[in-house]
XYZ file of C-alpha atoms in Angstrom:
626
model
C -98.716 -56.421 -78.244
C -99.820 -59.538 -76.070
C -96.994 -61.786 -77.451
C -94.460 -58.917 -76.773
C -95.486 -58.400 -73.416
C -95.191 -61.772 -72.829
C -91.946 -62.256 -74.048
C -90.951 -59.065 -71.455
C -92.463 -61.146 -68.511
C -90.002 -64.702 -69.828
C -87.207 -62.419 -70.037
C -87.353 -61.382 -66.815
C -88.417 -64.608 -65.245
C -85.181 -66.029 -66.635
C -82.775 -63.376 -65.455
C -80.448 -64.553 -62.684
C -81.088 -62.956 -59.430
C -78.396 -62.039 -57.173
C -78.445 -63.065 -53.466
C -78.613 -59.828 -50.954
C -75.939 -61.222 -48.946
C -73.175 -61.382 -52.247
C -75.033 -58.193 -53.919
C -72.588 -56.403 -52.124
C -69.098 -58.337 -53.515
C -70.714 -58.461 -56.880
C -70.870 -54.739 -57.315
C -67.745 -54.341 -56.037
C -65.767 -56.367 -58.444
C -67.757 -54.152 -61.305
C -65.538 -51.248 -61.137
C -63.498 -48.808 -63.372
C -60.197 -48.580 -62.474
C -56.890 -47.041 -63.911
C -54.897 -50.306 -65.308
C -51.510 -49.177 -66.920
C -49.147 -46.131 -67.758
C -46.834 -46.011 -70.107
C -44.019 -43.007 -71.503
C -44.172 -42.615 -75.017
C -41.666 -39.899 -75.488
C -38.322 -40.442 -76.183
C -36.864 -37.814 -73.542
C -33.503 -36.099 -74.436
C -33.973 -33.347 -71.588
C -35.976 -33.089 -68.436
C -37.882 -29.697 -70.307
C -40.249 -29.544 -73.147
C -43.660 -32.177 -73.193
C -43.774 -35.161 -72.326
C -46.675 -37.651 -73.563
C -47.493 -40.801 -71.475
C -50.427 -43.580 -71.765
C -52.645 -45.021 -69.393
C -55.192 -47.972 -69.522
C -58.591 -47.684 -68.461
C -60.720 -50.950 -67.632
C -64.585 -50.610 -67.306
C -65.664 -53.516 -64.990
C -69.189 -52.474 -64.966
C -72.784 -52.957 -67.075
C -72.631 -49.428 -68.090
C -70.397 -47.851 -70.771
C -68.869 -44.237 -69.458
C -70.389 -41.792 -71.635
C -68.608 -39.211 -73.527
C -67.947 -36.649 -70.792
C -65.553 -38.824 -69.024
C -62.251 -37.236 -68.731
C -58.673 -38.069 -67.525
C -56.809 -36.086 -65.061
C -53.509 -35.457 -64.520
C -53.077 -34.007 -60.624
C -49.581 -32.230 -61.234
C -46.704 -32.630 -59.280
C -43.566 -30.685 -58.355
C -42.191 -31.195 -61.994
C -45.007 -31.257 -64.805
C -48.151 -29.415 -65.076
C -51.414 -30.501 -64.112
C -53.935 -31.275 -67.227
C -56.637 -33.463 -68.614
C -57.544 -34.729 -71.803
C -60.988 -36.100 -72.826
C -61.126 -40.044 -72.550
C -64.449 -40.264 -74.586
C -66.577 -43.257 -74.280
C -65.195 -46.523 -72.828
C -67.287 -49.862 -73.650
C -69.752 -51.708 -71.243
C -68.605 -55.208 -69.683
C -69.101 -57.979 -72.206
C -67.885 -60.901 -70.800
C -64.451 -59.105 -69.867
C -63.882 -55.893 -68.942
C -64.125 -53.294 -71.701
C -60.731 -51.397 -72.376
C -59.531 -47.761 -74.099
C -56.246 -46.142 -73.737
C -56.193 -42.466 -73.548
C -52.551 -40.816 -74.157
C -51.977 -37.831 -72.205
C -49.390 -34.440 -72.892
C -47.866 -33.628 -69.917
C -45.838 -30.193 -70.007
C -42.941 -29.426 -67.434
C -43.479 -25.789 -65.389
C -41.281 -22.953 -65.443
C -38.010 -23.333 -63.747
C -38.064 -27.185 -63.912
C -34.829 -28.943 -63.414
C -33.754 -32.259 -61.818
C -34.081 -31.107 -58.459
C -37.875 -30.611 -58.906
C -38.611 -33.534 -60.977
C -40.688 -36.591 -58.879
C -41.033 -39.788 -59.271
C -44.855 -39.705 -58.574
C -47.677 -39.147 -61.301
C -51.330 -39.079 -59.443
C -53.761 -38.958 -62.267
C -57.811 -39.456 -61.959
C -60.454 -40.352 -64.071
C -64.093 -38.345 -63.891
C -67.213 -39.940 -65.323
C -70.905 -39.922 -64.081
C -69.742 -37.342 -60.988
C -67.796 -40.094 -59.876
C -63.918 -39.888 -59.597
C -61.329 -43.081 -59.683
C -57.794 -42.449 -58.615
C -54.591 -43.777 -58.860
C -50.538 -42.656 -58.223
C -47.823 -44.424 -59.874
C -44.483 -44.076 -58.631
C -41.685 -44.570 -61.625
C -37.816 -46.184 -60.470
C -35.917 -45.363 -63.903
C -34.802 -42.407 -64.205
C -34.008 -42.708 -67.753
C -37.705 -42.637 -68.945
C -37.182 -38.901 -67.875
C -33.593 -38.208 -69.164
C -33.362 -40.085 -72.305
C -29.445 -41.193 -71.453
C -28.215 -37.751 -71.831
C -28.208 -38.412 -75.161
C -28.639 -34.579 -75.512
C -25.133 -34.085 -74.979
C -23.256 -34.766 -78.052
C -19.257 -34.393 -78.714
C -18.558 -31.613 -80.700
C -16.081 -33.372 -83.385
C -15.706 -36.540 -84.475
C -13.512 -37.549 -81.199
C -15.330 -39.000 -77.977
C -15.690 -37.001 -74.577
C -12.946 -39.281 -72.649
C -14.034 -38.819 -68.571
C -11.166 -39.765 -66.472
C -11.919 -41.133 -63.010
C -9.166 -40.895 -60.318
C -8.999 -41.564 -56.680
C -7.168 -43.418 -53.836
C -7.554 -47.723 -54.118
C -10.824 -48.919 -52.491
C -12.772 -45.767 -52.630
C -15.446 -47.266 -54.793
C -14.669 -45.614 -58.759
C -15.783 -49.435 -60.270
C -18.883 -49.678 -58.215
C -19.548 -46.362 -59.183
C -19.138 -47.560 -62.850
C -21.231 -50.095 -62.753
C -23.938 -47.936 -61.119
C -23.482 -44.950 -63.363
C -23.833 -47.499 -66.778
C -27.265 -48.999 -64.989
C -28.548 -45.470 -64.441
C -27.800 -44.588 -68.400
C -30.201 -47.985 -69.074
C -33.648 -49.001 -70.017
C -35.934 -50.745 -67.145
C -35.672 -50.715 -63.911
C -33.843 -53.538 -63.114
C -29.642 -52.950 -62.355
C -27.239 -54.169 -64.902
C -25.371 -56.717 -63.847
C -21.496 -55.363 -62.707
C -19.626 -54.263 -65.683
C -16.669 -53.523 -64.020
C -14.485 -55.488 -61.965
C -15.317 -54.323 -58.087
C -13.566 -54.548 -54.616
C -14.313 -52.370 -51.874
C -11.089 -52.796 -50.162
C -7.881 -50.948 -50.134
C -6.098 -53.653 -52.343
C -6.061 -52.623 -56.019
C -9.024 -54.476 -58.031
C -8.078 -52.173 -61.398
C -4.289 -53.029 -62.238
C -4.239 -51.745 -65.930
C -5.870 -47.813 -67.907
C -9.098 -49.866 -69.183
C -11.615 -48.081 -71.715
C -15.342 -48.206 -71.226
C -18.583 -47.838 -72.535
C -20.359 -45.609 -70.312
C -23.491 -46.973 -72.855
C -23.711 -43.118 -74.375
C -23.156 -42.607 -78.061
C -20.501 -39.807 -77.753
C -18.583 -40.595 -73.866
C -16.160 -43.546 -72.578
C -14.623 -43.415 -69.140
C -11.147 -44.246 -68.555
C -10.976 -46.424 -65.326
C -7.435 -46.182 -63.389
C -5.918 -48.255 -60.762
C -6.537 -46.434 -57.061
C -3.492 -43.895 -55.552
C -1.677 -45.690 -53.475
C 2.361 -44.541 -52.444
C 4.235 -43.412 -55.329
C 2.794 -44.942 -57.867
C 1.574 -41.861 -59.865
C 4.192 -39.009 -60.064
C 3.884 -35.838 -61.328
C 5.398 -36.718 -65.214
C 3.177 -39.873 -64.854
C 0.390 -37.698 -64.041
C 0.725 -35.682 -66.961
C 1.481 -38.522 -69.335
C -2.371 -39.495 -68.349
C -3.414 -36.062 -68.647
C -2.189 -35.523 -72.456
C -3.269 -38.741 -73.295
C 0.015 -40.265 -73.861
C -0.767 -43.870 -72.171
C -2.397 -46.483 -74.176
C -5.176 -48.625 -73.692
C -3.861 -51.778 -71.150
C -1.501 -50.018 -69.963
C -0.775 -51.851 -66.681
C 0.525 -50.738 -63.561
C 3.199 -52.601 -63.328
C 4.152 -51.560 -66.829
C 7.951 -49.389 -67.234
C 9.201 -47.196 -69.804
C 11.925 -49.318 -71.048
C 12.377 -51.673 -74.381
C 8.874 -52.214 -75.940
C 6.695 -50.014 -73.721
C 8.855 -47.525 -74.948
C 7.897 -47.881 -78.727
C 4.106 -48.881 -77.489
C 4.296 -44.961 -75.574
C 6.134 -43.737 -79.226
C 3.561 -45.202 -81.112
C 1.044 -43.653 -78.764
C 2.177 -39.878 -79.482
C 0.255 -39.368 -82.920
C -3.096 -40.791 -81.266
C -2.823 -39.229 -77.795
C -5.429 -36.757 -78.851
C -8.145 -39.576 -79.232
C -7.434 -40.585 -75.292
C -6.632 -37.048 -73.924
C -9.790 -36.365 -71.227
C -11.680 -33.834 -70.910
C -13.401 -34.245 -68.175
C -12.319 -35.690 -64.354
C -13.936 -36.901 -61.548
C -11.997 -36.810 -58.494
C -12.836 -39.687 -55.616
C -11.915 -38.583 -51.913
C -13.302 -40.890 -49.277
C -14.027 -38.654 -46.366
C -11.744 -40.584 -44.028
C -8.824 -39.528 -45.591
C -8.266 -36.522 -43.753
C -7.523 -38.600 -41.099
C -4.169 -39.806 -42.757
C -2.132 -36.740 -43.954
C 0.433 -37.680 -46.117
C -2.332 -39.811 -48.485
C -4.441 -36.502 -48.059
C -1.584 -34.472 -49.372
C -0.593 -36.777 -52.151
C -4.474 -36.111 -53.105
C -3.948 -32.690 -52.856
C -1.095 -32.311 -55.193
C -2.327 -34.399 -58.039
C -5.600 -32.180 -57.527
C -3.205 -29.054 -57.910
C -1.719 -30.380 -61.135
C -5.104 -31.298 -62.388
C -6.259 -27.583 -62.060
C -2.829 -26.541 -63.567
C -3.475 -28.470 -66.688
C -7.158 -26.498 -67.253
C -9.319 -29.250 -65.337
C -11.673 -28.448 -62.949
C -12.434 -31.708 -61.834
C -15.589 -33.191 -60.059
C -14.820 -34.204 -56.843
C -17.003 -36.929 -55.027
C -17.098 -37.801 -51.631
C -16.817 -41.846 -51.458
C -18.574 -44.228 -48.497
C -20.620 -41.110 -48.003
C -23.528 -43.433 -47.015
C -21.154 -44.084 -43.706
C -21.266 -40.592 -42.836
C -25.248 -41.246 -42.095
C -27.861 -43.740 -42.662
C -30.495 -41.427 -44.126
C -28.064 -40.609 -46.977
C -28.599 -43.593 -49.346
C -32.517 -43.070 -48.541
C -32.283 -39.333 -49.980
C -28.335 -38.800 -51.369
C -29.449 -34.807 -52.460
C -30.198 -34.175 -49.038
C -28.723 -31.709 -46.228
C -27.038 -33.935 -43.493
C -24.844 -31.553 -40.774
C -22.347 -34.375 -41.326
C -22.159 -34.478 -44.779
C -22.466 -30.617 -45.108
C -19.045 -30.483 -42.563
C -16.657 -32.831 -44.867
C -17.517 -30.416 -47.983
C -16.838 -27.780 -46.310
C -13.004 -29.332 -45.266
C -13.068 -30.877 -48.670
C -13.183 -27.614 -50.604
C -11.179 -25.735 -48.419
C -8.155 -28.190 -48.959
C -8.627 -28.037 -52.559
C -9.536 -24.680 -53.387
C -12.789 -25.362 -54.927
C -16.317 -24.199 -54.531
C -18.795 -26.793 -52.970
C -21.166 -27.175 -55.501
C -18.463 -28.863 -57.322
C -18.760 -31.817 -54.789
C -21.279 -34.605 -54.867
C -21.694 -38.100 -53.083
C -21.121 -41.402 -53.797
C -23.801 -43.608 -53.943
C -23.346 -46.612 -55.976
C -25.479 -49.568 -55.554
C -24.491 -52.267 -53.724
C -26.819 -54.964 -53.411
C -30.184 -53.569 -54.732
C -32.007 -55.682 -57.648
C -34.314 -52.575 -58.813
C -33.292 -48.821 -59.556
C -34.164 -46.348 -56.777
C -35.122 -43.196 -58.364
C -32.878 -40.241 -55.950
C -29.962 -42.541 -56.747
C -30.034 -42.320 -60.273
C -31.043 -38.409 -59.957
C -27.632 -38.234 -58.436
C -25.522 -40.202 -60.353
C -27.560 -37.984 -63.643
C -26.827 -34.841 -62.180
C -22.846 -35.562 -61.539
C -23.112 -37.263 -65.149
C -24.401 -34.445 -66.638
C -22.032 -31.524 -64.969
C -19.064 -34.086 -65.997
C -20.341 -34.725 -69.939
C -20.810 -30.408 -70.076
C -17.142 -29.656 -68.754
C -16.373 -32.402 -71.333
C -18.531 -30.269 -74.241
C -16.796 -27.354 -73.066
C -13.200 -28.358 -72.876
C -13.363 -29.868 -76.055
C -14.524 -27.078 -77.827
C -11.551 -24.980 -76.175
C -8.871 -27.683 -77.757
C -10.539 -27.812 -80.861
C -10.445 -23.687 -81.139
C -6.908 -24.179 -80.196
C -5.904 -26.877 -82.748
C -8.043 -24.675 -85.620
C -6.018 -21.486 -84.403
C -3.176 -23.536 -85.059
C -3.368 -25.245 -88.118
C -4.608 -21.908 -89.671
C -1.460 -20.261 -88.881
C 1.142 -22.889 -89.973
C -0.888 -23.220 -93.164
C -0.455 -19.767 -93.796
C 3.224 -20.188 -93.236
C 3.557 -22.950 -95.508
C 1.272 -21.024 -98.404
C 3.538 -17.899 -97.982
C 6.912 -20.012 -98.416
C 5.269 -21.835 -101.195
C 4.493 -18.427 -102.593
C 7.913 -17.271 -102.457
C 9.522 -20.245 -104.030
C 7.219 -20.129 -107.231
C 8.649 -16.574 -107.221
C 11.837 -17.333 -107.326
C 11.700 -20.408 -109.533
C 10.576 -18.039 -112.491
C 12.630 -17.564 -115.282
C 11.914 -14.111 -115.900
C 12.987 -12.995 -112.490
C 13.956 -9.517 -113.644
C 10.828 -9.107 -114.839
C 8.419 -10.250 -112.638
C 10.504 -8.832 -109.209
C 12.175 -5.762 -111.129
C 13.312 -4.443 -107.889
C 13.614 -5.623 -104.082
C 12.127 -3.230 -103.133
C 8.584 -4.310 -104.442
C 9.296 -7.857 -103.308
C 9.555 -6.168 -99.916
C 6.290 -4.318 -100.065
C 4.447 -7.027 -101.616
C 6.094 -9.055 -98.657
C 4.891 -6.684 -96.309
C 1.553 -6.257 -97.216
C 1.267 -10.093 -97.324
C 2.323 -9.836 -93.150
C -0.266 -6.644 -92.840
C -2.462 -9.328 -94.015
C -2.033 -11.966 -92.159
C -1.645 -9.910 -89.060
C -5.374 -8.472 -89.854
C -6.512 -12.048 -90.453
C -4.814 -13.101 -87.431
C -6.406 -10.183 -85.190
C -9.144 -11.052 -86.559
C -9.088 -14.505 -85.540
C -8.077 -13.148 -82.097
C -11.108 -11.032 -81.891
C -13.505 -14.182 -83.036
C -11.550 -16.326 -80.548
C -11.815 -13.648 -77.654
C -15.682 -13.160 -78.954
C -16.483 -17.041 -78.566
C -14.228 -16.701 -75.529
C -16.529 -13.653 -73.816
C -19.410 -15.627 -75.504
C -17.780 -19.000 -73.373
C -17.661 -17.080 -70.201
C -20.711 -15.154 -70.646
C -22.781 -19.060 -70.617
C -20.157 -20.341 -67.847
C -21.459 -16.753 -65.762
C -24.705 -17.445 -66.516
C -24.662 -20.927 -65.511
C -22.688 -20.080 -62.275
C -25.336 -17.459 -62.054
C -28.101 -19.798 -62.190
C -26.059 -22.483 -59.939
C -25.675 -19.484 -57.345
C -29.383 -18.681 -57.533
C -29.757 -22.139 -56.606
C -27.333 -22.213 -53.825
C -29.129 -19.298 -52.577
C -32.106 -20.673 -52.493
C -30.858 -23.699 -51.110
C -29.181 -21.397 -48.434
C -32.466 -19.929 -47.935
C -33.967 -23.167 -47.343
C -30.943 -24.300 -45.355
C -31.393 -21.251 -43.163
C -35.437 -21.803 -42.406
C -34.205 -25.118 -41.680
C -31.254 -24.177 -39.258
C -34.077 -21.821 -37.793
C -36.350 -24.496 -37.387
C -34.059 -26.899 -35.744
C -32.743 -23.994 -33.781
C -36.485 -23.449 -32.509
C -36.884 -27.189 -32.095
C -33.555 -27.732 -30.458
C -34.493 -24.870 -28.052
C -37.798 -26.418 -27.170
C -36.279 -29.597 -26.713
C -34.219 -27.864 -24.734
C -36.532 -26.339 -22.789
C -38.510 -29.936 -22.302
C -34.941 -31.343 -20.899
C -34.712 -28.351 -18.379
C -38.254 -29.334 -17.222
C -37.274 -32.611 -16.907
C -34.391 -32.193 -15.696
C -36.234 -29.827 -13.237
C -38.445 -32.751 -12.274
C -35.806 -34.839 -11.691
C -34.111 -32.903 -9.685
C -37.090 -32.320 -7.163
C -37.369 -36.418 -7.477
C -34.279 -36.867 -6.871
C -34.562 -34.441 -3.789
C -37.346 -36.183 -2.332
C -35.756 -39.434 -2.701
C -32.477 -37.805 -0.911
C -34.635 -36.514 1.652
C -36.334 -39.784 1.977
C -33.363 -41.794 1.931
C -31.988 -39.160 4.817
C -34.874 -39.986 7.241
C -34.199 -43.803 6.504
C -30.660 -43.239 7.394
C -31.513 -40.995 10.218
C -34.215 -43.663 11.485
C -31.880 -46.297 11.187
C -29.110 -44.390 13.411
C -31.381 -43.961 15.807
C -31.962 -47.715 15.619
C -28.635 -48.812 15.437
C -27.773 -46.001 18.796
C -30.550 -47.613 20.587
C -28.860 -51.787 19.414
C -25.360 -50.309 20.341
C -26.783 -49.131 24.175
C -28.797 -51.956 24.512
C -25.967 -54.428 23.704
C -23.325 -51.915 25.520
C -26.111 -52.191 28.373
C -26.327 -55.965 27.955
C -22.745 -56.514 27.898
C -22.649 -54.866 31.405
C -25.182 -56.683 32.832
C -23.129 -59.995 31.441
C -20.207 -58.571 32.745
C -21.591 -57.970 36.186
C -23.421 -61.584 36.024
C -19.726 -62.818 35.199
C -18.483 -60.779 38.293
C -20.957 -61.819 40.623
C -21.064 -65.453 39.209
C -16.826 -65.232 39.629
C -17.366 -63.582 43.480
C -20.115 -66.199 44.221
C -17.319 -69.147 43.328
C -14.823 -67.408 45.514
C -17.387 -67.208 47.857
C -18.494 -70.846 47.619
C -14.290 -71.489 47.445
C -14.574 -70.050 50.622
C -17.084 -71.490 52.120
C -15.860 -75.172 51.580
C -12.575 -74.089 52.858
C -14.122 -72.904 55.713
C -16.248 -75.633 56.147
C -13.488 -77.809 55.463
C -11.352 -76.512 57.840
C -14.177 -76.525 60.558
C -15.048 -80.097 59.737
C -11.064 -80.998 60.578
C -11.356 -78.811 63.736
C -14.855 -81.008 65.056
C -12.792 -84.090 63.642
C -9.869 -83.196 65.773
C -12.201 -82.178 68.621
C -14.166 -85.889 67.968
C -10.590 -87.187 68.518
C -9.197 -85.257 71.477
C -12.597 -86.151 73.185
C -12.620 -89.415 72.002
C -9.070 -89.951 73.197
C -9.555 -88.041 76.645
C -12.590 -90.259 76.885
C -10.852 -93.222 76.403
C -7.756 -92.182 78.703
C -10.291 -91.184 81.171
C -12.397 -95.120 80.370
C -8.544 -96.442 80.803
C -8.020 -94.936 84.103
C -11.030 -95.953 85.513
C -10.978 -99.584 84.534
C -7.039 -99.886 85.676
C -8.291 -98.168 88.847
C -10.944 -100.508 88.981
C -8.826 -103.254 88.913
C -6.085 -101.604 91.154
C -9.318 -101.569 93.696
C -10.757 -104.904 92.711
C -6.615 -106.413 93.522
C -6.641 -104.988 96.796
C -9.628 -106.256 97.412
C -8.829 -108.970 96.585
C -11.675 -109.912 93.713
C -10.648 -109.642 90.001
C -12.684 -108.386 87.851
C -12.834 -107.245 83.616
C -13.759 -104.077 82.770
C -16.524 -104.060 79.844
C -15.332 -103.464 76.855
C -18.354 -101.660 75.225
C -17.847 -98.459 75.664
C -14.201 -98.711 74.634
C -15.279 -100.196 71.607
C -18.241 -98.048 71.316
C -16.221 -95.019 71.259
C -13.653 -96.533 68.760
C -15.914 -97.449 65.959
C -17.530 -93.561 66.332
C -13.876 -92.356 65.646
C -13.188 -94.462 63.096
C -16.827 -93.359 61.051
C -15.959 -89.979 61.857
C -11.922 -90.250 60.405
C -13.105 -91.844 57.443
C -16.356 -88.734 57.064
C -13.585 -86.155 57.118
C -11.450 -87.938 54.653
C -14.161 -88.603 52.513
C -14.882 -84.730 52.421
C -11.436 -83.859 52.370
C -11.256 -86.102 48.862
C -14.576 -84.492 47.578
């Protein structure tokens, strides 16, 4: 017991301890978790079970014990359920590993509408739950290929596609033989594509549409007058061989290739169409009423074609997101579409091939299934009517030919007496042979009107069912009109308030803005008076400055005119001065003669006075010049 216990202490002396700082990251990566799912059913119908796989991964010391179970969470399509995992191994060096197949059944009143791409399952163990969703892109893991729908005889169900040049019927193609694939990756283009409204098919070209029992015919696009009404029909009975161009004329060895063609036209006669329309052909009426006819002559020769509305991802942006969705745009060209052609609008689908996606999206391919599968069960359908019709026929010109054969072995008999020993049994014999085959004729008419009523009774029930839908969808479409009638009154509502609001902002601003303009009339009044005022005030400075020139004009004139009446004064004294200085020195000298004594007069004064009247001439010029 010592040794043992001492082992227990080395053992646990040896074990590696775990840091408290990466305790945390180390029990993390131990974890369980839900690795892989796979579908193991090979579906040929979106009822019935439906058994997938998933991969658990224990990550941890501890192995989940018995109880553990796996959990499917249900969605819109298939049931919810769990199965019983059982024990999954411990961690030993990797994590340990069990897969755990599940049966998932689909709920009443499935159909492709309901089916999701989503499968949420969960695993239970040790009152601890793991969880995990995966989302699935193919939508031929649910479908199988339609391989469900088979041909009724030996011959293929031939699906003709028609439609203007450029509306898309290659793409589609291409899109359609992708969906009808394994994986989720697209198949590479099959077909030869465009997008434009030049012709990219030029010749009738056969196709696999990769289904056992269906081809597509692929036709060059409508385009003037290049499909009348006999050519029309020569498609429609199957008269036109394989590469048969569009360029091609019935004359010299087309018209043994279109002889030759007779006996086999059965092999290429469709029996199913699907009718392009892009929805801006309305806009141009006489390509809309070319469209119209052939539609018309289509109807007349027992089709009810499939019409689908091309570049309807134009029409809005949400419609390549979800193409099986209500747009009010959308909903409006279906409405014009099946007025114009007399049809009822669950008979028209979108286009929406792919363009430049790498992997499958999952409503896509639900819509190119769904117009798939209506187009494969008109096929079904109209097949079965031609082959009732061929049977009904053969039957009665074999009867024809046994009867004549009947009556020349009669006749051929040597013992003709005999055998016929009067007309008249010939004639009864001959017409209870006609009561006979006009019984097993009725007959036939009865079983033919009996598979008819039975015909009609499943095309009733299926219209029944499609108009349960469409009421349901109207239902739908009507809670939704409600709601958006609600919402588009709130919003309305909100826009009246703030419109409301506005409009008292936009008042206050107005009123604002008035006093500004009101404040700055005032100001500019008060400028205008002040400068009115101001230019007065200059004006009267002008006036006054102008009266004080004339004034000062004046003045010097004045002055002027007094200076030359002092100078003239200066010289009339000056010169009475000197006439008076004159006559006193002559009478001097008169007085100093008689006396006797000469004597000169001093010529100061005389002088004196002359130089004053020269400074005062030359003062009064001076001012005269200034």
């Amino acid at each position: 017991r010592n040794s043992v216990n001492k082992q227990h202490a080395q053992k646990k002396q040896t074990k590696t301890k775990i840091p408290h700082k990466h305790r945390a990251q180390h029990t993390a990566n131990m974890a369980v978790t839900l690795k892989h799912m796979r579908f193991l059913t090979d579906r040929t119908s979106l009822t019935g079970k439906f058994e997938v796989e998933v991969d658990i991964e224990n990550d941890t010391d501890d192995a989940l014990p018995d109880t553990t179970r796996l959990k499917f969470l249900g969605n819109g399509h298939y049931c919810s359920t769990s199965v019983k995992a059982g024990v999954v191994p411990k961690r030993n060096n990797a994590p340990g590993k069990k897969r755990v197949q599940i049966t998932l059944e689909t709920r009443g009143g499935a159909d492709i509408h309901t089916l999701s791409s989503s499968f949420p399952f969960e695993l239970e163990y040790n009152s601890r739950s793991v969880r995990k969703t995966w989302t699935a892109r193919s939508f031929f893991n649910f479908s199988g290929g339609l391989n469900h729908i088979r041909a009724l005889t030996h011959t293929k169900l031939n699906i003709l596609v028609f439609g203007p040049a450029g509306s898309g019927k290659s793409a589609w193609l291409s899109s359609a033989y992708s969906t009808l694939s394994e994986g989720e990756d697209i198949e590479a283009a099959r077909f030869v594509t465009g997008g434009t409204a030049d012709h990219v098919t030029v010749e009738l070209r056969q196709h696999n549409l990769n289904h056992p029992d269906a081809v597509v015919w692929d036709t060059w696009g409508v385009d003037g007058d290049n499909y009348s009404a006999d050519f029309l029909q020569m498609l429609l009975d199957g008269m036109l061989p394989d590469d048969w161009k569009m360029t091609d004329a019935a004359t010299g060895e087309n018209l043994e290739r279109l002889a030759d063609s007779v006996e086999t036209s059965g092999l290429r006669k469709p029996h199913s169409v699907i009718f392009f329309y892009p929805y801006s052909q309305d806009a141009d009426p006489v390509m809309h009423g070319k469209l119209v006819e052939h539609f018309a002559l289509m109807k007349r020769c027992g089709y009810n074609p499939i019409v689908l509305i091309a570049r309807a991802d134009e029409l809005d942006e949400k419609v390549r997101e979800n193409p099986m969705g209500t747009y009010p745009d959308v909903e409006a060209v279906k409405d014009k579409i099946a007025t114009a052609f007399g049809i009822p609008r669950r008979d028209i689908f979108l286009s929406v091939p792919y363009l430049s996606e790498e992997k499958k999206a999952f409503e896509i391919d639900r819509l190119i299934y769904t117009i798939l599968e209506r187009s494969l069960k008109s096929a079904v359908s109209k097949q079965r009517m031609l082959h009732e019709e061929e049977t009904g026929r053969e039957d009665k010109v074999q009867a024809e030919k046994e009867y004549a054969q009947y009556l020349a072995e009669v006749k051929r008999r040597p013992q003709w007496s005999n055998v016929c020993p009067s007309t008249s049994k010939l004639q009864d014999l001959k017409q209870q042979q006609e009561m006979e085959e006009r019984a097993q004729l009725e007959q036939e008419r009865r079983v033919r009107q009996m598979r008819e009523r039975q015909w009609e009774l499943a095309v009733r029930e299926e219209q029944l069912r499609a108009q349960q839908q469409q009421v349901l969808l109207r239902q739908q479409q009507e809670k939704l009109q409600e709601l958006q009638a609600k919402e588009e009154s709130l919003r309305a509502r909100e826009r009246e308030v703030e419109q409301e609001e506005q409009q008292k902002q936009r008042l206050a601003t107005l009123r604002a803005r008035e006093e500004e303009l009101l404040q700055k009339e005032r100001e500019l009044r008060e400028t205008l008076l002040r400068q009115q005022q101001e230019e007065k005030m200059a004006q009267l400075e002008r006036q006054m400055q102008e009266k004080e020139a004339e004034f000062r004009k004046k003045e010097l004139e004045l002055q002027r005119q007094q200076e030359r009446l002092e100078a003239q004064m200066r010289t009339q004294g000056f010169r009475q001065e000197n006439s008076t200085l004159l006559a006193n020195g002559k009478e001097r000298i008169t007085k100093s003669a008689a006396r006797g004594k000469r004597t000169v007069p001093k010529r100061e004064p005389v002088e004196g006075c002359a130089l004053q009247l020269r400074a005062a001439t030359r003062a009064s010029k001076r001012k005269d010049s200034e």
